[in-house]
Tab-separated table of N, CA and C in Angstrom:
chain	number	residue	atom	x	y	z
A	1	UNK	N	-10.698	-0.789	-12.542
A	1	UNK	CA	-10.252	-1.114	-11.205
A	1	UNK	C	-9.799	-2.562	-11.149
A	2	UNK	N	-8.760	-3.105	-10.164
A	2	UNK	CA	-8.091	-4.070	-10.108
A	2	UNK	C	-9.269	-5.213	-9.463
A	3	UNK	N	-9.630	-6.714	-9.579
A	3	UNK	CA	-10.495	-7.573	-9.497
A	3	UNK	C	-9.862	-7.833	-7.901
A	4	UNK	N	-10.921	-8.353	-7.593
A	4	UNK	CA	-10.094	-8.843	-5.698
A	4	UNK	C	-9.708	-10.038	-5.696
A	5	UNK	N	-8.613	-10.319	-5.268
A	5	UNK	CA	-7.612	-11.454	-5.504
A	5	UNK	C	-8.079	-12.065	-4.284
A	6	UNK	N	-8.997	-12.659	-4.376
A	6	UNK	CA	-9.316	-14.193	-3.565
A	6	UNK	C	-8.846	-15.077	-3.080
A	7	UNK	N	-7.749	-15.719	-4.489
A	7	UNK	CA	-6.984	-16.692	-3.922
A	7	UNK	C	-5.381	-16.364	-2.776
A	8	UNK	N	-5.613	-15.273	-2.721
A	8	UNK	CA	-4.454	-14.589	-2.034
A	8	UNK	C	-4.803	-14.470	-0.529
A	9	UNK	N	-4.756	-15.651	0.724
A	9	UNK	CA	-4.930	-14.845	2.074
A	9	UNK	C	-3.823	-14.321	2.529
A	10	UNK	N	-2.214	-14.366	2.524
A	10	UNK	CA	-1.683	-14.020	3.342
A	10	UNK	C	-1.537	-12.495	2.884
A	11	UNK	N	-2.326	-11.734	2.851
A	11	UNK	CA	-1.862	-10.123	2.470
A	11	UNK	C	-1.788	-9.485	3.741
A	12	UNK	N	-0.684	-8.328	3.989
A	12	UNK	CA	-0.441	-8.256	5.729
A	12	UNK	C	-1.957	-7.264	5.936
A	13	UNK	N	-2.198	-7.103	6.582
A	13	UNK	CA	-3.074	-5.969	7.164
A	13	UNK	C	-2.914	-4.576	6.764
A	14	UNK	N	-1.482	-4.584	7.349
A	14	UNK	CA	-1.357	-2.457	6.834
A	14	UNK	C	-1.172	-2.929	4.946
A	15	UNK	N	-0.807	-3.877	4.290
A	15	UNK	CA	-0.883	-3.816	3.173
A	15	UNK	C	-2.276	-3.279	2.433
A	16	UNK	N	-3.042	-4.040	3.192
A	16	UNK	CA	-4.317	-4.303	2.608
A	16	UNK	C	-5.161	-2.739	3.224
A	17	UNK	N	-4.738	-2.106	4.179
A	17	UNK	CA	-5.592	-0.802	4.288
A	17	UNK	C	-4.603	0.477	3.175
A	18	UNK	N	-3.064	0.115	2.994
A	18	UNK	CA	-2.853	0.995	1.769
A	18	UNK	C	-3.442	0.877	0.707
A	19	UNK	N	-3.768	-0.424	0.078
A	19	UNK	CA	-3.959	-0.471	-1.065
A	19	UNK	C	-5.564	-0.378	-1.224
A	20	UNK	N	-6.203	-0.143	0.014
A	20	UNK	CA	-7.855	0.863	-0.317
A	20	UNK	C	-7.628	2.052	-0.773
A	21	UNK	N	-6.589	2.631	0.396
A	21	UNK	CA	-6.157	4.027	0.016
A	21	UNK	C	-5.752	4.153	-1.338
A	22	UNK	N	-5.114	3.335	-1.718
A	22	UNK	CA	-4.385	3.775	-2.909
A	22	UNK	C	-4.646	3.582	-4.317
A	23	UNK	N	-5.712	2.814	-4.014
A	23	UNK	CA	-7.133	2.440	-4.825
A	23	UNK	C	-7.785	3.657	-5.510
A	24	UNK	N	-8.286	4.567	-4.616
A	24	UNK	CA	-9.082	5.114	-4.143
A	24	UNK	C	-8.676	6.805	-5.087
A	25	UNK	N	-7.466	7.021	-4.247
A	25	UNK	CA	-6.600	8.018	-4.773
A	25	UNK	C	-6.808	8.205	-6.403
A	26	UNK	N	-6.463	6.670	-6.832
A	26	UNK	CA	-6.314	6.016	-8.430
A	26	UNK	C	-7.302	6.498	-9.071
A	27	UNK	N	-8.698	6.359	-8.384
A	27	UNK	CA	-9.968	6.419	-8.908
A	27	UNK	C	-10.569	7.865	-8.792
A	28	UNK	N	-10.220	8.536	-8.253
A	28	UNK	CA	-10.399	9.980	-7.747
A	28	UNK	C	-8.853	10.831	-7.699
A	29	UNK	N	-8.333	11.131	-8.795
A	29	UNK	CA	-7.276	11.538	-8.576
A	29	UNK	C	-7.107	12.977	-8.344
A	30	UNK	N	-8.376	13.732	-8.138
A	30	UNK	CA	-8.780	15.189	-7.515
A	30	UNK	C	-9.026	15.484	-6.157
A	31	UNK	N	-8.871	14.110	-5.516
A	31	UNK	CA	-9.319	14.050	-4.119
A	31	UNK	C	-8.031	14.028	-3.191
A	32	UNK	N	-8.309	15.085	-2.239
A	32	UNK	CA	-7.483	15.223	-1.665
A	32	UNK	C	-6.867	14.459	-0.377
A	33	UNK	N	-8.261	13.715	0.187
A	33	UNK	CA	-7.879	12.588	0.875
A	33	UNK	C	-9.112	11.941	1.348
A	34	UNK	N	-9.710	11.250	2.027
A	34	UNK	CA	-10.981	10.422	1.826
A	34	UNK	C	-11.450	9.804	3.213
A	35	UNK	N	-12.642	9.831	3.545
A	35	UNK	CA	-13.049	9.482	4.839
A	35	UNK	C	-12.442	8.139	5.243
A	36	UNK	N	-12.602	7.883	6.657
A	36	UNK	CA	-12.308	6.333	6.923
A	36	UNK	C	-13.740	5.648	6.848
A	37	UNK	N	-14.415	5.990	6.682
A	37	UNK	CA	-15.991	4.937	5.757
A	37	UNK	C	-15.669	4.762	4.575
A	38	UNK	N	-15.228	5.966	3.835
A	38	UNK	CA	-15.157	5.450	2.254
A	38	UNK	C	-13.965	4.659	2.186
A	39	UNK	N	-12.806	4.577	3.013
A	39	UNK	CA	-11.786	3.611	2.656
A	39	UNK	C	-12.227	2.298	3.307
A	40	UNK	N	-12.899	2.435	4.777
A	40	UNK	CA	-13.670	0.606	4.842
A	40	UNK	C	-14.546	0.145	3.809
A	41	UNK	N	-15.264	0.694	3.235
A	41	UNK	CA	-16.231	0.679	2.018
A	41	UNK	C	-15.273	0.094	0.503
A	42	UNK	N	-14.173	0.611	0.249
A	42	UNK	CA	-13.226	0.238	-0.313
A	42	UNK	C	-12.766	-1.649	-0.121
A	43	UNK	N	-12.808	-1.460	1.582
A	43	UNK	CA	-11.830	-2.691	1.936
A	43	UNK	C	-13.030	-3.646	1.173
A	44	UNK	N	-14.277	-4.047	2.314
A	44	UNK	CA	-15.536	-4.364	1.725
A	44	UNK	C	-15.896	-4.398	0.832
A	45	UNK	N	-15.667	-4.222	-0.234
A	45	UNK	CA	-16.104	-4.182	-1.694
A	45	UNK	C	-14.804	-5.041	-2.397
A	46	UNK	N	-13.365	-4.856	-2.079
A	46	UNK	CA	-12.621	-5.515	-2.917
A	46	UNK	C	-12.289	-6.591	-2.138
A	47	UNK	N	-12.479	-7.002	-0.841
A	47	UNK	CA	-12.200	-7.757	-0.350
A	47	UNK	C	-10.548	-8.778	-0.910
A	48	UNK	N	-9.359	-7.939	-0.734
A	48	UNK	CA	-8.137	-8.264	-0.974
A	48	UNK	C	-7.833	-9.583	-0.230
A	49	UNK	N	-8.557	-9.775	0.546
A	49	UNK	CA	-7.311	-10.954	1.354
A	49	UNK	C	-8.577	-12.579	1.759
A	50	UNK	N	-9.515	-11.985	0.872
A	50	UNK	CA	-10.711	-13.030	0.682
A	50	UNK	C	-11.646	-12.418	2.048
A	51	UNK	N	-11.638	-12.893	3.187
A	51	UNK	CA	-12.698	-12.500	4.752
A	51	UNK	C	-11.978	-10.857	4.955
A	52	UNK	N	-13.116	-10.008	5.266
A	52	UNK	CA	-12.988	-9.264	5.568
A	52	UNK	C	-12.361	-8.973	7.397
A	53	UNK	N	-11.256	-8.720	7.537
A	53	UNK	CA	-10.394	-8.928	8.803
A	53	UNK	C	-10.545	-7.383	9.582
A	54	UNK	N	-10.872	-7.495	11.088
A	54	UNK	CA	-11.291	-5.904	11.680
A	54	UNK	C	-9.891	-5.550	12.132
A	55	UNK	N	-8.658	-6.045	11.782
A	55	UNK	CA	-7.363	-5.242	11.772
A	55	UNK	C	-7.427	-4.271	10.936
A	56	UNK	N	-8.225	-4.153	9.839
A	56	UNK	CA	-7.858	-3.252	8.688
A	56	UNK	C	-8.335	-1.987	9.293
A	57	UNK	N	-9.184	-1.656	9.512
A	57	UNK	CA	-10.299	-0.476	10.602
A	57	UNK	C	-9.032	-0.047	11.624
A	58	UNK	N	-8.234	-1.056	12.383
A	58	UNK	CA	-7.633	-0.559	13.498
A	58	UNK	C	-6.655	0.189	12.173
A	59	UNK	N	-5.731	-0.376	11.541
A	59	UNK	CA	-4.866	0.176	10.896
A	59	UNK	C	-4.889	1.387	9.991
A	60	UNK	N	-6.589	1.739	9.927
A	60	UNK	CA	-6.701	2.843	8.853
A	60	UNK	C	-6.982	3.781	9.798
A	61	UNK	N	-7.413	3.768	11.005
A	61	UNK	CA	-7.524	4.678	12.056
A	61	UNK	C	-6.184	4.895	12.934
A	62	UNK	N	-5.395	3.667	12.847
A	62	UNK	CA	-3.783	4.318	13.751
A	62	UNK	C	-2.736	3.945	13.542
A	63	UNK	N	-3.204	2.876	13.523
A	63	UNK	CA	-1.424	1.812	13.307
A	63	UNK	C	-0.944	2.378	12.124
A	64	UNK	N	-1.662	2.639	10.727
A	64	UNK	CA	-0.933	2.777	9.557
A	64	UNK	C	-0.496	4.586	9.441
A	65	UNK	N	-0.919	5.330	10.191
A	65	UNK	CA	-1.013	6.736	10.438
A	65	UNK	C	0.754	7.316	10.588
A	66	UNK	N	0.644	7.990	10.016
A	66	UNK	CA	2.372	8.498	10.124
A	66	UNK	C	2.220	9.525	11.317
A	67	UNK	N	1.270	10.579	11.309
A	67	UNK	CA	1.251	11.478	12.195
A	67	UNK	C	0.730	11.485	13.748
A	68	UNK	N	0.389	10.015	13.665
A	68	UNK	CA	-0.429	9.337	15.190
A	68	UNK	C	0.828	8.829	16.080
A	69	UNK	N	0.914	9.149	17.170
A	69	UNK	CA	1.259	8.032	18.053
A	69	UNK	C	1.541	6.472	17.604
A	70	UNK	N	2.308	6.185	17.336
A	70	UNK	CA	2.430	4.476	17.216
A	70	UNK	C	1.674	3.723	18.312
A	71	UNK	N	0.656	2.719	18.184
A	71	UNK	CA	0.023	2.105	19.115
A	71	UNK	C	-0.146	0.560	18.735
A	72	UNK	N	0.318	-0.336	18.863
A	72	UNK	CA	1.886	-0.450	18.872
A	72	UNK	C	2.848	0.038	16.996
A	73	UNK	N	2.169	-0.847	16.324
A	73	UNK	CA	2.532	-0.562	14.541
A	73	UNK	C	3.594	1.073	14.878
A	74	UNK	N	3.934	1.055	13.633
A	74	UNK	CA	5.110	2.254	13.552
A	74	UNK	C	5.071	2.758	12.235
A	75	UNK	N	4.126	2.001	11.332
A	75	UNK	CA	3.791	2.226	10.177
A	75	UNK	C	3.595	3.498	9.788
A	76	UNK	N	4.101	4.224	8.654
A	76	UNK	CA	3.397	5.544	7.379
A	76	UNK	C	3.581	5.455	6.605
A	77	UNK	N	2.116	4.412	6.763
A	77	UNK	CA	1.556	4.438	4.987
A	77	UNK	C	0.660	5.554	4.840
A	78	UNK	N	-0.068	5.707	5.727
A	78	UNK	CA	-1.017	6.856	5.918
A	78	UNK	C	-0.475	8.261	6.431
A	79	UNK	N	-1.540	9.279	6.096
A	79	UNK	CA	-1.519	10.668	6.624
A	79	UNK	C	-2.944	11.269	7.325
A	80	UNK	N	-2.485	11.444	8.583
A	80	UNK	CA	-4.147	11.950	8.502
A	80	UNK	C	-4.279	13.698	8.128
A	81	UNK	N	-5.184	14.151	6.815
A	81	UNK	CA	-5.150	14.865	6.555
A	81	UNK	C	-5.819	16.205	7.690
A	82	UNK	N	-7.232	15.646	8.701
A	82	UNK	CA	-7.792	16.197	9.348
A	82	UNK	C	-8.886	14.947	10.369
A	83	UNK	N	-9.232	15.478	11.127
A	83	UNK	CA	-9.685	14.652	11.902
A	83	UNK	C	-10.863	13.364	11.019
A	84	UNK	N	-10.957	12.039	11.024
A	84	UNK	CA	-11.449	11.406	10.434
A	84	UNK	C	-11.230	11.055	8.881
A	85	UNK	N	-10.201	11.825	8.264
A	85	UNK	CA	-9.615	11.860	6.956
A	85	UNK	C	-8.271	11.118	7.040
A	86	UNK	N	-8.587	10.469	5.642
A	86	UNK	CA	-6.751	9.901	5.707
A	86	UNK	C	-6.346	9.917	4.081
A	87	UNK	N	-5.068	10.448	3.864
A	87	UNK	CA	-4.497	9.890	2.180
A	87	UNK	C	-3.364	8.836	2.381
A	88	UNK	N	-2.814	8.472	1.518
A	88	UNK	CA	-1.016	7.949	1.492
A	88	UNK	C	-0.275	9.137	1.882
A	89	UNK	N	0.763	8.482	2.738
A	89	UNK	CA	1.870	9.367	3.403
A	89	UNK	C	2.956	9.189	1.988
A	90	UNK	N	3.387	10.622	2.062
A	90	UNK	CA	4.577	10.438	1.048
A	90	UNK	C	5.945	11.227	1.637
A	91	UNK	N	6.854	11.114	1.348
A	91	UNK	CA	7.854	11.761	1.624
A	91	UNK	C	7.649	13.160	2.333
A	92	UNK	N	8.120	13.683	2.778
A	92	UNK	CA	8.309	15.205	3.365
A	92	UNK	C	6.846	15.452	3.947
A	93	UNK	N	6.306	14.644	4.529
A	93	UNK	CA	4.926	14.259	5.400
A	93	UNK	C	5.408	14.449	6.493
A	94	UNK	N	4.650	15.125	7.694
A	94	UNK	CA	5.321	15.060	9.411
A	94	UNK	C	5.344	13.802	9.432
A	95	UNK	N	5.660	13.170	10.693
A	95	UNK	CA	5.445	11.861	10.906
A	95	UNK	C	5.996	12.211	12.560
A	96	UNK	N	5.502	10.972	13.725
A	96	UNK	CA	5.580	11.249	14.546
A	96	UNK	C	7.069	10.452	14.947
A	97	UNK	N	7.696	11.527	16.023
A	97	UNK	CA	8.837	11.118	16.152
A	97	UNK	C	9.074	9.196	16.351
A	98	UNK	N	8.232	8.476	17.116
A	98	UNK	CA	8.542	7.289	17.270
A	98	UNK	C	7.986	6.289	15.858
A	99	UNK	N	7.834	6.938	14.725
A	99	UNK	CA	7.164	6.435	13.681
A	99	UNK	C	8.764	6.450	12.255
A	100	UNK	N	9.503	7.153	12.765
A	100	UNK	CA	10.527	7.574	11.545
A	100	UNK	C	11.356	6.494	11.177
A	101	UNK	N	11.116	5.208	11.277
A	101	UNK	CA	11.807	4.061	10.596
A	101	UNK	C	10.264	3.391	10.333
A	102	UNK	N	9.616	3.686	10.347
A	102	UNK	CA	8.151	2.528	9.698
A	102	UNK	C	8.120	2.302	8.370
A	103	UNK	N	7.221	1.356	8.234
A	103	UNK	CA	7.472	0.818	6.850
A	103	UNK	C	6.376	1.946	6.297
A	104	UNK	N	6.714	2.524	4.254
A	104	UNK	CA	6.187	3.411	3.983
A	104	UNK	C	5.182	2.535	3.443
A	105	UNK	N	5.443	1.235	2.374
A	105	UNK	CA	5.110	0.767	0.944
A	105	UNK	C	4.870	-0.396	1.434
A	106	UNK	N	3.714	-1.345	0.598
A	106	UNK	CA	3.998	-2.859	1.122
A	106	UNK	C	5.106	-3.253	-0.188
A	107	UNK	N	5.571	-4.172	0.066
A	107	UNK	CA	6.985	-5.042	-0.639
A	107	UNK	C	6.272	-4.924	-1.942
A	108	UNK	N	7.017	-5.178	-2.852
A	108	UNK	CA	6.829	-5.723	-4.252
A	108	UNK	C	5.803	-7.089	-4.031
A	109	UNK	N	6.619	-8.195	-3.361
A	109	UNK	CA	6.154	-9.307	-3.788
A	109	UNK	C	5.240	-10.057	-2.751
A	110	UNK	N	4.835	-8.923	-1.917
A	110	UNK	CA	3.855	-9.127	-0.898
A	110	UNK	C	2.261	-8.683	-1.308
A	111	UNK	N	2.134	-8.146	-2.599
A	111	UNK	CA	0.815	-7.639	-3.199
A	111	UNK	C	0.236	-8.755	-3.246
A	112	UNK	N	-1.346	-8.982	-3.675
A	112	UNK	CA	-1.808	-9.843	-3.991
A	112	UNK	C	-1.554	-9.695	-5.351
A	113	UNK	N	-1.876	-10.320	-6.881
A	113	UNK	CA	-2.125	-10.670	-8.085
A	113	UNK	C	-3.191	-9.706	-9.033
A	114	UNK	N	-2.529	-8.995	-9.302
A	114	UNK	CA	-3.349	-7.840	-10.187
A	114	UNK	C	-3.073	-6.482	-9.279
A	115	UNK	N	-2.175	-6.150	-8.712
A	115	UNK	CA	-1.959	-5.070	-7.665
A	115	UNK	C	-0.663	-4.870	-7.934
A	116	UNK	N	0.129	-5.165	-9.113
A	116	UNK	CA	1.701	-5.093	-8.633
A	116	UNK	C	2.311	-3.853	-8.981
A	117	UNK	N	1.577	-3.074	-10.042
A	117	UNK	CA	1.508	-2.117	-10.608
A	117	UNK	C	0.675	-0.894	-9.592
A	118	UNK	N	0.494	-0.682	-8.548
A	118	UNK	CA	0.210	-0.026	-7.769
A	118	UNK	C	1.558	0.635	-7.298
A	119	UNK	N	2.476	0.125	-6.900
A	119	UNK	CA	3.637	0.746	-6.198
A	119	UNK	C	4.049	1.773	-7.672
A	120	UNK	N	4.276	1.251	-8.698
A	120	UNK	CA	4.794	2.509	-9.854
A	120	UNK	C	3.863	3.154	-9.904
A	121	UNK	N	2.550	2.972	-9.465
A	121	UNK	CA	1.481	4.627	-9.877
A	121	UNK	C	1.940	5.178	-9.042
A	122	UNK	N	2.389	4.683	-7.509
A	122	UNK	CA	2.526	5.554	-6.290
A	122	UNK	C	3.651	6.250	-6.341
A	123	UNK	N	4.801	5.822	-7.103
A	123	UNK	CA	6.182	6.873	-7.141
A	123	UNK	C	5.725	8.061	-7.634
A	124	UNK	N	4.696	7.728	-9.159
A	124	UNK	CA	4.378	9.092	-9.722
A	124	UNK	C	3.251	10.039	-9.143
A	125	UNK	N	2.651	9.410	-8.392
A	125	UNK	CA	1.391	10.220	-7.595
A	125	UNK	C	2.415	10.910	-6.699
A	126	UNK	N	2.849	10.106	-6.000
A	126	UNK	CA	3.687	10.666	-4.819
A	126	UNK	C	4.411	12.390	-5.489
A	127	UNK	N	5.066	11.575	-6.507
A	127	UNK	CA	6.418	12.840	-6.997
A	127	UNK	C	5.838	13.682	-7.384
A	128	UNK	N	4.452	13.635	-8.047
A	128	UNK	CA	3.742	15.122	-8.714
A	128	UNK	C	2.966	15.796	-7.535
A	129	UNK	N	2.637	14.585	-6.839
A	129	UNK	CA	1.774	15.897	-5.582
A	129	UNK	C	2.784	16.411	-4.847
A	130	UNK	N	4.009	16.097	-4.496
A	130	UNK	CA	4.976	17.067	-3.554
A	130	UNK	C	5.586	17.921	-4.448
A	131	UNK	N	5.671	17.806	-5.825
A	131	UNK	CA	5.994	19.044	-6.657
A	131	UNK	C	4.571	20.279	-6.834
A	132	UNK	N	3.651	19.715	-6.732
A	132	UNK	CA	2.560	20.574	-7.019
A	132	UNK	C	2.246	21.492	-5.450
A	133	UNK	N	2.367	20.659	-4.633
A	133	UNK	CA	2.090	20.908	-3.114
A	133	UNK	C	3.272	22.217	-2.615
A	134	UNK	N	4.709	21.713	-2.906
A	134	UNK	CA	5.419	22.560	-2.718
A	134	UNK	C	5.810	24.362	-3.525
A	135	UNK	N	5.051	23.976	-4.903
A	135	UNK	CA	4.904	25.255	-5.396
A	135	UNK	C	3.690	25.974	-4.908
A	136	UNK	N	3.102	25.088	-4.475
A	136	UNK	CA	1.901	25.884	-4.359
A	136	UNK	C	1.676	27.024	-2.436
A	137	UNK	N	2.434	26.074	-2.339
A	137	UNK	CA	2.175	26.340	-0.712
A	137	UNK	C	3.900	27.364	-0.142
A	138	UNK	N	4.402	26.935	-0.931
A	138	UNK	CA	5.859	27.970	-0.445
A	138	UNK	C	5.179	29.488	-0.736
A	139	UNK	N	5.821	30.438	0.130
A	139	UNK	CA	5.338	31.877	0.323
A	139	UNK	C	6.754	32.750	-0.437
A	140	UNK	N	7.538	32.287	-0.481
A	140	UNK	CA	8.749	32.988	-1.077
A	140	UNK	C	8.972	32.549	-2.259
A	141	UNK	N	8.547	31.284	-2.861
A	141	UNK	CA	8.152	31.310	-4.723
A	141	UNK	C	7.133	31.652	-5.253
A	142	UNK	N	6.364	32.200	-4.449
A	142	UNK	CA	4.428	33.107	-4.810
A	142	UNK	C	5.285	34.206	-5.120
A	143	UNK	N	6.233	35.100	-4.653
A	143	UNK	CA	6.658	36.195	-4.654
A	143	UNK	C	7.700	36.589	-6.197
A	144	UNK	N	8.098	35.043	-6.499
A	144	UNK	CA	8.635	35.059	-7.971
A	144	UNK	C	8.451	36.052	-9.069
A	145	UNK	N	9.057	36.787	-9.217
A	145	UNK	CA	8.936	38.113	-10.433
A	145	UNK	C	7.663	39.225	-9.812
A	146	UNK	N	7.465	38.839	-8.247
A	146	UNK	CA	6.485	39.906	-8.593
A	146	UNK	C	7.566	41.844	-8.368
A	147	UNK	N	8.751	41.704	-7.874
A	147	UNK	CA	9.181	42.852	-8.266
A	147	UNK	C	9.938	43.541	-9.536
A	148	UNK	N	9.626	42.698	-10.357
A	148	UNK	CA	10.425	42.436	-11.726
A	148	UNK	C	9.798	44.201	-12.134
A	149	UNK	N	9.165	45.158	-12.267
A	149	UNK	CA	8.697	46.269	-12.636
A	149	UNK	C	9.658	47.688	-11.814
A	150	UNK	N	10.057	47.196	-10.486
A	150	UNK	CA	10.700	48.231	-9.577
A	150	UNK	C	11.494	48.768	-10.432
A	151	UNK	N	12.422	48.080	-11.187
A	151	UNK	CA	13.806	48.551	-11.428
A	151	UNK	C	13.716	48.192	-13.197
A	152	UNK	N	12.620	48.216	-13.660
A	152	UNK	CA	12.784	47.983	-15.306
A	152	UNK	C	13.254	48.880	-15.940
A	153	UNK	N	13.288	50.105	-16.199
A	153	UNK	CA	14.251	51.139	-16.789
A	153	UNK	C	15.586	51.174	-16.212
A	154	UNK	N	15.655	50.957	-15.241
A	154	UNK	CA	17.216	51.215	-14.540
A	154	UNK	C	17.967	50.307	-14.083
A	155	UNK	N	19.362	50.346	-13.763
A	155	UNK	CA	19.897	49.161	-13.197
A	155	UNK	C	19.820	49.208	-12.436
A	156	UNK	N	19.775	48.037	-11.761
A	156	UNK	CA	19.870	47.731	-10.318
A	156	UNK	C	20.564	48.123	-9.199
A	157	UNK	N	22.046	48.821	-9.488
A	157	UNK	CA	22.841	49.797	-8.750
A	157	UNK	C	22.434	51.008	-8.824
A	158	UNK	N	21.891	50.966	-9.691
A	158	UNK	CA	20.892	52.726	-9.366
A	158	UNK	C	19.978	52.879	-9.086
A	159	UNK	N	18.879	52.046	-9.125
A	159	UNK	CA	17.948	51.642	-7.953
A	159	UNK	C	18.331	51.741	-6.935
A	160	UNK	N	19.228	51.031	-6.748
A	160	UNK	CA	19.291	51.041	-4.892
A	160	UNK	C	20.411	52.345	-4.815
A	161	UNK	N	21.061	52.928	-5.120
A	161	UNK	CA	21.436	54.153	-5.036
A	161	UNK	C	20.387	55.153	-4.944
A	162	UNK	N	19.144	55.020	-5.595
A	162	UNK	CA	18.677	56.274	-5.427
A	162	UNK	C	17.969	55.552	-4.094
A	163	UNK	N	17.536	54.973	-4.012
A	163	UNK	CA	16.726	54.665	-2.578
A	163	UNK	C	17.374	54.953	-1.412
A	164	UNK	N	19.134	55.015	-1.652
A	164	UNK	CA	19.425	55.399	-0.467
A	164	UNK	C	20.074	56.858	-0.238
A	165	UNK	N	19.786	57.420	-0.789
A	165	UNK	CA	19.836	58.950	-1.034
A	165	UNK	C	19.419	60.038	-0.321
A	166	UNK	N	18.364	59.454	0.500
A	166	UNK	CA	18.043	60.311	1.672
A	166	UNK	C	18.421	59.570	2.999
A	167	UNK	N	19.351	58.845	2.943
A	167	UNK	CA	19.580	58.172	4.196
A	167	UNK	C	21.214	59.168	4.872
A	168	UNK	N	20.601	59.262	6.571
A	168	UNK	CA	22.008	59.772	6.968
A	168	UNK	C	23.500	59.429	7.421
């Protein structure tokens, strides 16, 4: 795990509640998304921005939320998976209509020092869970070859010829 960069205060707020999340994800990469205790527990322990700041709490509960109301922030970095749960928001995530220009990522050069390499784990986390998510959850690629047996001796114009053979 990455050391907490101390000498770093200006880290923004929603930066510093993604990169619990995204911490977290890193360290549990079976987890599907993680309480908001275990991500303050996160903040608290790595203490990114040196003093522990109670913006981070507001931001992991709304401001950073893609699927919340903007209050004020417009941010999705976050998703809330279910009530009191949150992961990283990634692409093809709902998001709430007044949220669809928010910032997703903190900047490159806005990380603190030993974190910079977080944004390239996140392209590939991101890209394999919406490939895994989308095979898994589409209802019309579950169905893939399962009629592949109907018509195995015959062609396919005679299949459906004989099926329609009693029609008037």
């Amino acid at each position: 795990m990455t050391t907490p960069a101390k000498a770093r205060v200006h880290v923004r707020v929603a930066d510093e509640a993604w990169l619990a999340v995204a911490s977290l994800h890193r360290r549990h990469p079976s987890a599907a998304d993680f309480s908001i205790e275990e991500i303050m527990q996160v903040v608290h322990s790595t203490r990114v921005s040196g003093d522990i700041r109670p913006g981070v709490y507001v931001h992991v509960v709304q401001h950073c939320v893609a699927n919340r109301a903007p209050n004020p922030g417009n941010h999705r970095m976050l998703f809330e998976s279910a009530p009191g749960r949150r992961r990283l928001f990634r692409l093809g995530d709902a998001a709430h209509l007044d949220r669809l220009n928010g910032r997703i990522l903190p900047k490159r050069e806005d990380l603190p020092p030993g974190y910079e390499d977080m944004l390239d784990w996140y392209e590939g986390w991101s890209s394999q869970s919406r490939k895994a998510e989308a095979e898994e959850e589409d209802p019309l690629l579950a169905l893939r070859g399962s009629g592949k047996n109907l018509w195995a001796d015959e062609h396919a114009d005679e299949y459906i010829r004989r099926l329609r053979e009693g029609w008037s």
